[in-house]
Amino acid sequence: SAGLELRDVVKHYRAGTELVRAVDGVSLALAPGEVVALYGPSGAGKTTLLQLAAGLLAPDAGEVLFDGRPVPTSGERHDRLRHEVSVILQATHLAPRESALDNASVRLLATGRSFREARRLARPWLERVGLEERADQPAGQLSMGERQRVAIARALASDPRLLLADEPTAALDSARSREILQLLVDVGHHHRIPVLLVTHDPAAVDVVDRAHTLRDGSLLDGVDAT
Ligand code: ADP
Ligand code: ADP
């Protein structure tokens, strides 16, 4: 089926003699254009789940499928999928000496576009995250919130077929946070791509299509505040 599908996915970590059940049998499907928020306390397995969905980690059991095909994991990640899956990670890596615009252009360059063309396509995304006036500034001189928004522009500029974001609004104030959440939702809906957002923001539940809570590696429906 089309979209992202996790089937009975399990991921354990070995910590010394202990086995941590980070993701403990999760099944989850996101149709094209469906935007899902994932809540849960620290240590619940949210980041692990996102990395599994991205193919950055291989599951110990179960399957991760995109458009019905297994998502290749790190070692074997095909170029095609690397360009089609956009991941906004928490520890955003930007090149500090490069401008905000060049950082936002990087994924487009990787698909073979010229500098000029990559910048032309990335600029409107920088505007949509409210950074048009920062375009020429080195990323290292931006605030954390601005860096996070550059990473979001970079992810969206490459026209991904799947968008995965780990607390994309964590460094933003609540007004800006709402704007960015709405942008991610709009992109999911208009471009018909599945969007999975890990978040702590209680406002997210009002704009997404569906919310789940991960607790001790297990998925629950809705937002569970307990
Ligand atoms: P969350 O994103 O919800 O905070 P994580 O996916 O980061 O949760 O972590 C889930 C569990 O797995 C936690 O108990 C965490 O300590 C453990 N864990 C995460 N990464 C590793 C790792 N590389 N090695 C060992 N344990 C890990
Ligand atoms: P945000 O709301 O995006 O987190 P801040 O209030 O942290 O923004 O920063 C306000 C302004 O100060 C930003 O426009 C940014 O350019 C500048 N600034 C913040 N931190 C730094 C820094 N470490 N170095 C240079 N400029 C900074």
PDB file of N, CA, C and O in Angstrom, residues 108-158:
ATOM      1  N   LEU A 108      19.371  19.773  -2.525  1.00  0.00           N
ATOM      2  CA  LEU A 108      19.121  19.973  -3.958  1.00  0.00           C
ATOM      3  C   LEU A 108      20.410  19.799  -4.761  1.00  0.00           C
ATOM      4  O   LEU A 108      20.401  19.233  -5.850  1.00  0.00           O
ATOM      5  N   LEU A 109      21.513  20.273  -4.193  1.00  0.00           N
ATOM      6  CA  LEU A 109      22.813  20.075  -4.847  1.00  0.00           C
ATOM      7  C   LEU A 109      23.106  18.590  -4.986  1.00  0.00           C
ATOM      8  O   LEU A 109      23.626  18.137  -6.009  1.00  0.00           O
ATOM      9  N   ALA A 110      22.734  17.837  -3.939  1.00  0.00           N
ATOM     10  CA  ALA A 110      23.006  16.405  -3.930  1.00  0.00           C
ATOM     11  C   ALA A 110      22.226  15.665  -5.015  1.00  0.00           C
ATOM     12  O   ALA A 110      22.583  14.556  -5.396  1.00  0.00           O
ATOM     13  N   THR A 111      21.153  16.286  -5.523  1.00  0.00           N
ATOM     14  CA  THR A 111      20.412  15.640  -6.603  1.00  0.00           C
ATOM     15  C   THR A 111      20.885  16.141  -7.969  1.00  0.00           C
ATOM     16  O   THR A 111      20.212  15.932  -8.979  1.00  0.00           O
ATOM     17  N   GLY A 112      22.029  16.823  -7.969  1.00  0.00           N
ATOM     18  CA  GLY A 112      22.660  17.148  -9.248  1.00  0.00           C
ATOM     19  C   GLY A 112      22.328  18.514  -9.811  1.00  0.00           C
ATOM     20  O   GLY A 112      22.704  18.827 -10.943  1.00  0.00           O
ATOM     21  N   ARG A 113      21.638  19.346  -9.037  1.00  0.00           N
ATOM     22  CA  ARG A 113      21.332  20.680  -9.553  1.00  0.00           C
ATOM     23  C   ARG A 113      22.531  21.609  -9.396  1.00  0.00           C
ATOM     24  O   ARG A 113      23.389  21.402  -8.548  1.00  0.00           O
ATOM     25  N   SER A 114      22.555  22.641 -10.229  1.00  0.00           N
ATOM     26  CA  SER A 114      23.627  23.633 -10.138  1.00  0.00           C
ATOM     27  C   SER A 114      23.429  24.473  -8.872  1.00  0.00           C
ATOM     28  O   SER A 114      22.322  24.512  -8.318  1.00  0.00           O
ATOM     29  N   PHE A 115      24.467  25.177  -8.440  1.00  0.00           N
ATOM     30  CA  PHE A 115      24.357  26.078  -7.292  1.00  0.00           C
ATOM     31  C   PHE A 115      23.241  27.084  -7.503  1.00  0.00           C
ATOM     32  O   PHE A 115      22.422  27.336  -6.628  1.00  0.00           O
ATOM     33  N   ARG A 116      23.232  27.638  -8.706  1.00  0.00           N
ATOM     34  CA  ARG A 116      22.269  28.679  -9.027  1.00  0.00           C
ATOM     35  C   ARG A 116      20.833  28.176  -8.925  1.00  0.00           C
ATOM     36  O   ARG A 116      19.972  28.796  -8.308  1.00  0.00           O
ATOM     37  N   GLU A 117      20.607  26.995  -9.510  1.00  0.00           N
ATOM     38  CA  GLU A 117      19.279  26.393  -9.513  1.00  0.00           C
ATOM     39  C   GLU A 117      18.878  25.959  -8.087  1.00  0.00           C
ATOM     40  O   GLU A 117      17.739  26.174  -7.659  1.00  0.00           O
ATOM     41  N   ALA A 118      19.827  25.384  -7.358  1.00  0.00           N
ATOM     42  CA  ALA A 118      19.545  24.933  -5.987  1.00  0.00           C
ATOM     43  C   ALA A 118      19.151  26.125  -5.113  1.00  0.00           C
ATOM     44  O   ALA A 118      18.188  26.063  -4.348  1.00  0.00           O
ATOM     45  N   ARG A 119      19.878  27.230  -5.268  1.00  0.00           N
ATOM     46  CA  ARG A 119      19.556  28.429  -4.476  1.00  0.00           C
ATOM     47  C   ARG A 119      18.202  28.998  -4.871  1.00  0.00           C
ATOM     48  O   ARG A 119      17.440  29.437  -4.013  1.00  0.00           O
ATOM     49  N   ARG A 120      17.920  28.979  -6.155  1.00  0.00           N
ATOM     50  CA  ARG A 120      16.648  29.508  -6.643  1.00  0.00           C
ATOM     51  C   ARG A 120      15.472  28.718  -6.055  1.00  0.00           C
ATOM     52  O   ARG A 120      14.451  29.290  -5.670  1.00  0.00           O
ATOM     53  N   LEU A 121      15.630  27.403  -5.969  1.00  0.00           N
ATOM     54  CA  LEU A 121      14.557  26.558  -5.449  1.00  0.00           C
ATOM     55  C   LEU A 121      14.462  26.621  -3.918  1.00  0.00           C
ATOM     56  O   LEU A 121      13.380  26.489  -3.348  1.00  0.00           O
ATOM     57  N   ALA A 122      15.604  26.813  -3.258  1.00  0.00           N
ATOM     58  CA  ALA A 122      15.615  26.793  -1.784  1.00  0.00           C
ATOM     59  C   ALA A 122      15.123  28.116  -1.190  1.00  0.00           C
ATOM     60  O   ALA A 122      14.525  28.128  -0.111  1.00  0.00           O
ATOM     61  N   ARG A 123      15.356  29.205  -1.898  1.00  0.00           N
ATOM     62  CA  ARG A 123      15.039  30.521  -1.328  1.00  0.00           C
ATOM     63  C   ARG A 123      13.591  30.672  -0.860  1.00  0.00           C
ATOM     64  O   ARG A 123      13.349  31.142   0.261  1.00  0.00           O
ATOM     65  N   PRO A 124      12.608  30.279  -1.671  1.00  0.00           N
ATOM     66  CA  PRO A 124      11.218  30.417  -1.188  1.00  0.00           C
ATOM     67  C   PRO A 124      10.936  29.623   0.094  1.00  0.00           C
ATOM     68  O   PRO A 124      10.085  30.036   0.903  1.00  0.00           O
ATOM     69  N   TRP A 125      11.638  28.519   0.294  1.00  0.00           N
ATOM     70  CA  TRP A 125      11.432  27.738   1.531  1.00  0.00           C
ATOM     71  C   TRP A 125      12.016  28.461   2.728  1.00  0.00           C
ATOM     72  O   TRP A 125      11.472  28.429   3.824  1.00  0.00           O
ATOM     73  N   LEU A 126      13.139  29.141   2.498  1.00  0.00           N
ATOM     74  CA  LEU A 126      13.724  29.962   3.557  1.00  0.00           C
ATOM     75  C   LEU A 126      12.752  31.084   3.923  1.00  0.00           C
ATOM     76  O   LEU A 126      12.584  31.435   5.089  1.00  0.00           O
ATOM     77  N   GLU A 127      12.076  31.612   2.910  1.00  0.00           N
ATOM     78  CA  GLU A 127      11.057  32.641   3.165  1.00  0.00           C
ATOM     79  C   GLU A 127       9.886  32.064   3.941  1.00  0.00           C
ATOM     80  O   GLU A 127       9.364  32.682   4.866  1.00  0.00           O
ATOM     81  N   ARG A 128       9.483  30.866   3.598  1.00  0.00           N
ATOM     82  CA  ARG A 128       8.322  30.272   4.269  1.00  0.00           C
ATOM     83  C   ARG A 128       8.590  29.948   5.732  1.00  0.00           C
ATOM     84  O   ARG A 128       7.653  29.862   6.517  1.00  0.00           O
ATOM     85  N   VAL A 129       9.847  29.756   6.109  1.00  0.00           N
ATOM     86  CA  VAL A 129      10.143  29.570   7.530  1.00  0.00           C
ATOM     87  C   VAL A 129      10.528  30.896   8.193  1.00  0.00           C
ATOM     88  O   VAL A 129      10.976  30.919   9.344  1.00  0.00           O
ATOM     89  N   GLY A 130      10.368  32.004   7.466  1.00  0.00           N
ATOM     90  CA  GLY A 130      10.571  33.329   8.047  1.00  0.00           C
ATOM     91  C   GLY A 130      12.013  33.769   8.144  1.00  0.00           C
ATOM     92  O   GLY A 130      12.365  34.573   9.001  1.00  0.00           O
ATOM     93  N   LEU A 131      12.872  33.247   7.254  1.00  0.00           N
ATOM     94  CA  LEU A 131      14.297  33.578   7.348  1.00  0.00           C
ATOM     95  C   LEU A 131      14.834  34.307   6.119  1.00  0.00           C
ATOM     96  O   LEU A 131      16.044  34.290   5.878  1.00  0.00           O
ATOM     97  N   GLU A 132      13.936  34.967   5.363  1.00  0.00           N
ATOM     98  CA  GLU A 132      14.421  35.619   4.152  1.00  0.00           C
ATOM     99  C   GLU A 132      15.530  36.621   4.451  1.00  0.00           C
ATOM    100  O   GLU A 132      16.481  36.756   3.677  1.00  0.00           O
ATOM    101  N   GLU A 133      15.460  37.276   5.611  1.00  0.00           N
ATOM    102  CA  GLU A 133      16.477  38.279   5.927  1.00  0.00           C
ATOM    103  C   GLU A 133      17.777  37.671   6.452  1.00  0.00           C
ATOM    104  O   GLU A 133      18.766  38.371   6.637  1.00  0.00           O
ATOM    105  N   ARG A 134      17.764  36.376   6.689  1.00  0.00           N
ATOM    106  CA  ARG A 134      18.961  35.692   7.181  1.00  0.00           C
ATOM    107  C   ARG A 134      19.665  34.893   6.082  1.00  0.00           C
ATOM    108  O   ARG A 134      20.665  34.230   6.355  1.00  0.00           O
ATOM    109  N   ALA A 135      19.149  34.960   4.864  1.00  0.00           N
ATOM    110  CA  ALA A 135      19.605  34.069   3.789  1.00  0.00           C
ATOM    111  C   ALA A 135      21.119  34.057   3.607  1.00  0.00           C
ATOM    112  O   ALA A 135      21.714  33.001   3.382  1.00  0.00           O
ATOM    113  N   ASP A 136      21.746  35.215   3.710  1.00  0.00           N
ATOM    114  CA  ASP A 136      23.175  35.299   3.412  1.00  0.00           C
ATOM    115  C   ASP A 136      24.062  35.181   4.644  1.00  0.00           C
ATOM    116  O   ASP A 136      25.283  35.253   4.552  1.00  0.00           O
ATOM    117  N   GLN A 137      23.445  35.010   5.796  1.00  0.00           N
ATOM    118  CA  GLN A 137      24.213  34.940   7.036  1.00  0.00           C
ATOM    119  C   GLN A 137      24.772  33.529   7.259  1.00  0.00           C
ATOM    120  O   GLN A 137      24.060  32.546   7.024  1.00  0.00           O
ATOM    121  N   PRO A 138      26.030  33.421   7.706  1.00  0.00           N
ATOM    122  CA  PRO A 138      26.564  32.086   7.996  1.00  0.00           C
ATOM    123  C   PRO A 138      25.709  31.392   9.063  1.00  0.00           C
ATOM    124  O   PRO A 138      25.286  32.033  10.026  1.00  0.00           O
ATOM    125  N   ALA A 139      25.462  30.102   8.881  1.00  0.00           N
ATOM    126  CA  ALA A 139      24.595  29.367   9.800  1.00  0.00           C
ATOM    127  C   ALA A 139      25.113  29.413  11.235  1.00  0.00           C
ATOM    128  O   ALA A 139      24.330  29.422  12.181  1.00  0.00           O
ATOM    129  N   GLY A 140      26.427  29.482  11.395  1.00  0.00           N
ATOM    130  CA  GLY A 140      27.033  29.523  12.726  1.00  0.00           C
ATOM    131  C   GLY A 140      26.682  30.772  13.510  1.00  0.00           C
ATOM    132  O   GLY A 140      26.885  30.814  14.725  1.00  0.00           O
ATOM    133  N   GLN A 141      26.183  31.796  12.808  1.00  0.00           N
ATOM    134  CA  GLN A 141      25.812  33.028  13.510  1.00  0.00           C
ATOM    135  C   GLN A 141      24.320  33.099  13.814  1.00  0.00           C
ATOM    136  O   GLN A 141      23.838  34.101  14.327  1.00  0.00           O
ATOM    137  N   LEU A 142      23.599  32.043  13.507  1.00  0.00           N
ATOM    138  CA  LEU A 142      22.157  32.058  13.738  1.00  0.00           C
ATOM    139  C   LEU A 142      21.828  31.509  15.125  1.00  0.00           C
ATOM    140  O   LEU A 142      22.586  30.722  15.692  1.00  0.00           O
ATOM    141  N   SER A 143      20.673  31.916  15.636  1.00  0.00           N
ATOM    142  CA  SER A 143      20.201  31.380  16.910  1.00  0.00           C
ATOM    143  C   SER A 143      19.787  29.916  16.710  1.00  0.00           C
ATOM    144  O   SER A 143      19.623  29.448  15.588  1.00  0.00           O
ATOM    145  N   MET A 144      19.584  29.198  17.810  1.00  0.00           N
ATOM    146  CA  MET A 144      19.164  27.798  17.714  1.00  0.00           C
ATOM    147  C   MET A 144      17.843  27.686  16.951  1.00  0.00           C
ATOM    148  O   MET A 144      17.664  26.803  16.133  1.00  0.00           O
ATOM    149  N   GLY A 145      16.938  28.597  17.254  1.00  0.00           N
ATOM    150  CA  GLY A 145      15.637  28.568  16.589  1.00  0.00           C
ATOM    151  C   GLY A 145      15.767  28.804  15.088  1.00  0.00           C
ATOM    152  O   GLY A 145      15.079  28.164  14.290  1.00  0.00           O
ATOM    153  N   GLU A 146      16.656  29.707  14.721  1.00  0.00           N
ATOM    154  CA  GLU A 146      16.882  29.981  13.301  1.00  0.00           C
ATOM    155  C   GLU A 146      17.547  28.794  12.606  1.00  0.00           C
ATOM    156  O   GLU A 146      17.212  28.458  11.473  1.00  0.00           O
ATOM    157  N   ARG A 147      18.471  28.161  13.312  1.00  0.00           N
ATOM    158  CA  ARG A 147      19.121  26.980  12.727  1.00  0.00           C
ATOM    159  C   ARG A 147      18.117  25.865  12.488  1.00  0.00           C
ATOM    160  O   ARG A 147      18.165  25.172  11.476  1.00  0.00           O
ATOM    161  N   GLN A 148      17.227  25.717  13.451  1.00  0.00           N
ATOM    162  CA  GLN A 148      16.203  24.692  13.309  1.00  0.00           C
ATOM    163  C   GLN A 148      15.335  24.978  12.077  1.00  0.00           C
ATOM    164  O   GLN A 148      14.984  24.077  11.323  1.00  0.00           O
ATOM    165  N   ARG A 149      15.047  26.254  11.867  1.00  0.00           N
ATOM    166  CA  ARG A 149      14.225  26.610  10.708  1.00  0.00           C
ATOM    167  C   ARG A 149      14.976  26.436   9.398  1.00  0.00           C
ATOM    168  O   ARG A 149      14.382  26.081   8.375  1.00  0.00           O
ATOM    169  N   VAL A 150      16.297  26.657   9.399  1.00  0.00           N
ATOM    170  CA  VAL A 150      17.098  26.381   8.192  1.00  0.00           C
ATOM    171  C   VAL A 150      17.015  24.881   7.871  1.00  0.00           C
ATOM    172  O   VAL A 150      16.840  24.486   6.710  1.00  0.00           O
ATOM    173  N   ALA A 151      17.114  24.054   8.913  1.00  0.00           N
ATOM    174  CA  ALA A 151      17.053  22.600   8.705  1.00  0.00           C
ATOM    175  C   ALA A 151      15.693  22.193   8.132  1.00  0.00           C
ATOM    176  O   ALA A 151      15.602  21.285   7.298  1.00  0.00           O
ATOM    177  N   ILE A 152      14.645  22.879   8.557  1.00  0.00           N
ATOM    178  CA  ILE A 152      13.306  22.585   8.043  1.00  0.00           C
ATOM    179  C   ILE A 152      13.203  23.010   6.573  1.00  0.00           C
ATOM    180  O   ILE A 152      12.698  22.260   5.736  1.00  0.00           O
ATOM    181  N   ALA A 153      13.726  24.194   6.266  1.00  0.00           N
ATOM    182  CA  ALA A 153      13.738  24.654   4.867  1.00  0.00           C
ATOM    183  C   ALA A 153      14.528  23.675   4.000  1.00  0.00           C
ATOM    184  O   ALA A 153      14.105  23.326   2.889  1.00  0.00           O
ATOM    185  N   ARG A 154      15.665  23.216   4.500  1.00  0.00           N
ATOM    186  CA  ARG A 154      16.508  22.260   3.763  1.00  0.00           C
ATOM    187  C   ARG A 154      15.743  20.962   3.491  1.00  0.00           C
ATOM    188  O   ARG A 154      15.796  20.409   2.396  1.00  0.00           O
ATOM    189  N   ALA A 155      15.015  20.502   4.500  1.00  0.00           N
ATOM    190  CA  ALA A 155      14.255  19.257   4.350  1.00  0.00           C
ATOM    191  C   ALA A 155      13.131  19.412   3.330  1.00  0.00           C
ATOM    192  O   ALA A 155      12.876  18.526   2.524  1.00  0.00           O
ATOM    193  N   LEU A 156      12.461  20.560   3.365  1.00  0.00           N
ATOM    194  CA  LEU A 156      11.296  20.753   2.492  1.00  0.00           C
ATOM    195  C   LEU A 156      11.697  21.101   1.061  1.00  0.00           C
ATOM    196  O   LEU A 156      10.994  20.748   0.113  1.00  0.00           O
ATOM    197  N   ALA A 157      12.834  21.777   0.907  1.00  0.00           N
ATOM    198  CA  ALA A 157      13.257  22.258  -0.411  1.00  0.00           C
ATOM    199  C   ALA A 157      13.504  21.116  -1.387  1.00  0.00           C
ATOM    200  O   ALA A 157      13.377  21.297  -2.594  1.00  0.00           O
ATOM    201  N   SER A 158      13.851  19.959  -0.885  1.00  0.00           N
ATOM    202  CA  SER A 158      14.229  18.870  -1.785  1.00  0.00           C
ATOM    203  C   SER A 158      13.022  18.082  -2.266  1.00  0.00           C
ATOM    204  O   SER A 158      13.176  17.042  -2.896  1.00  0.00           O
TER     205      SER A 158
END
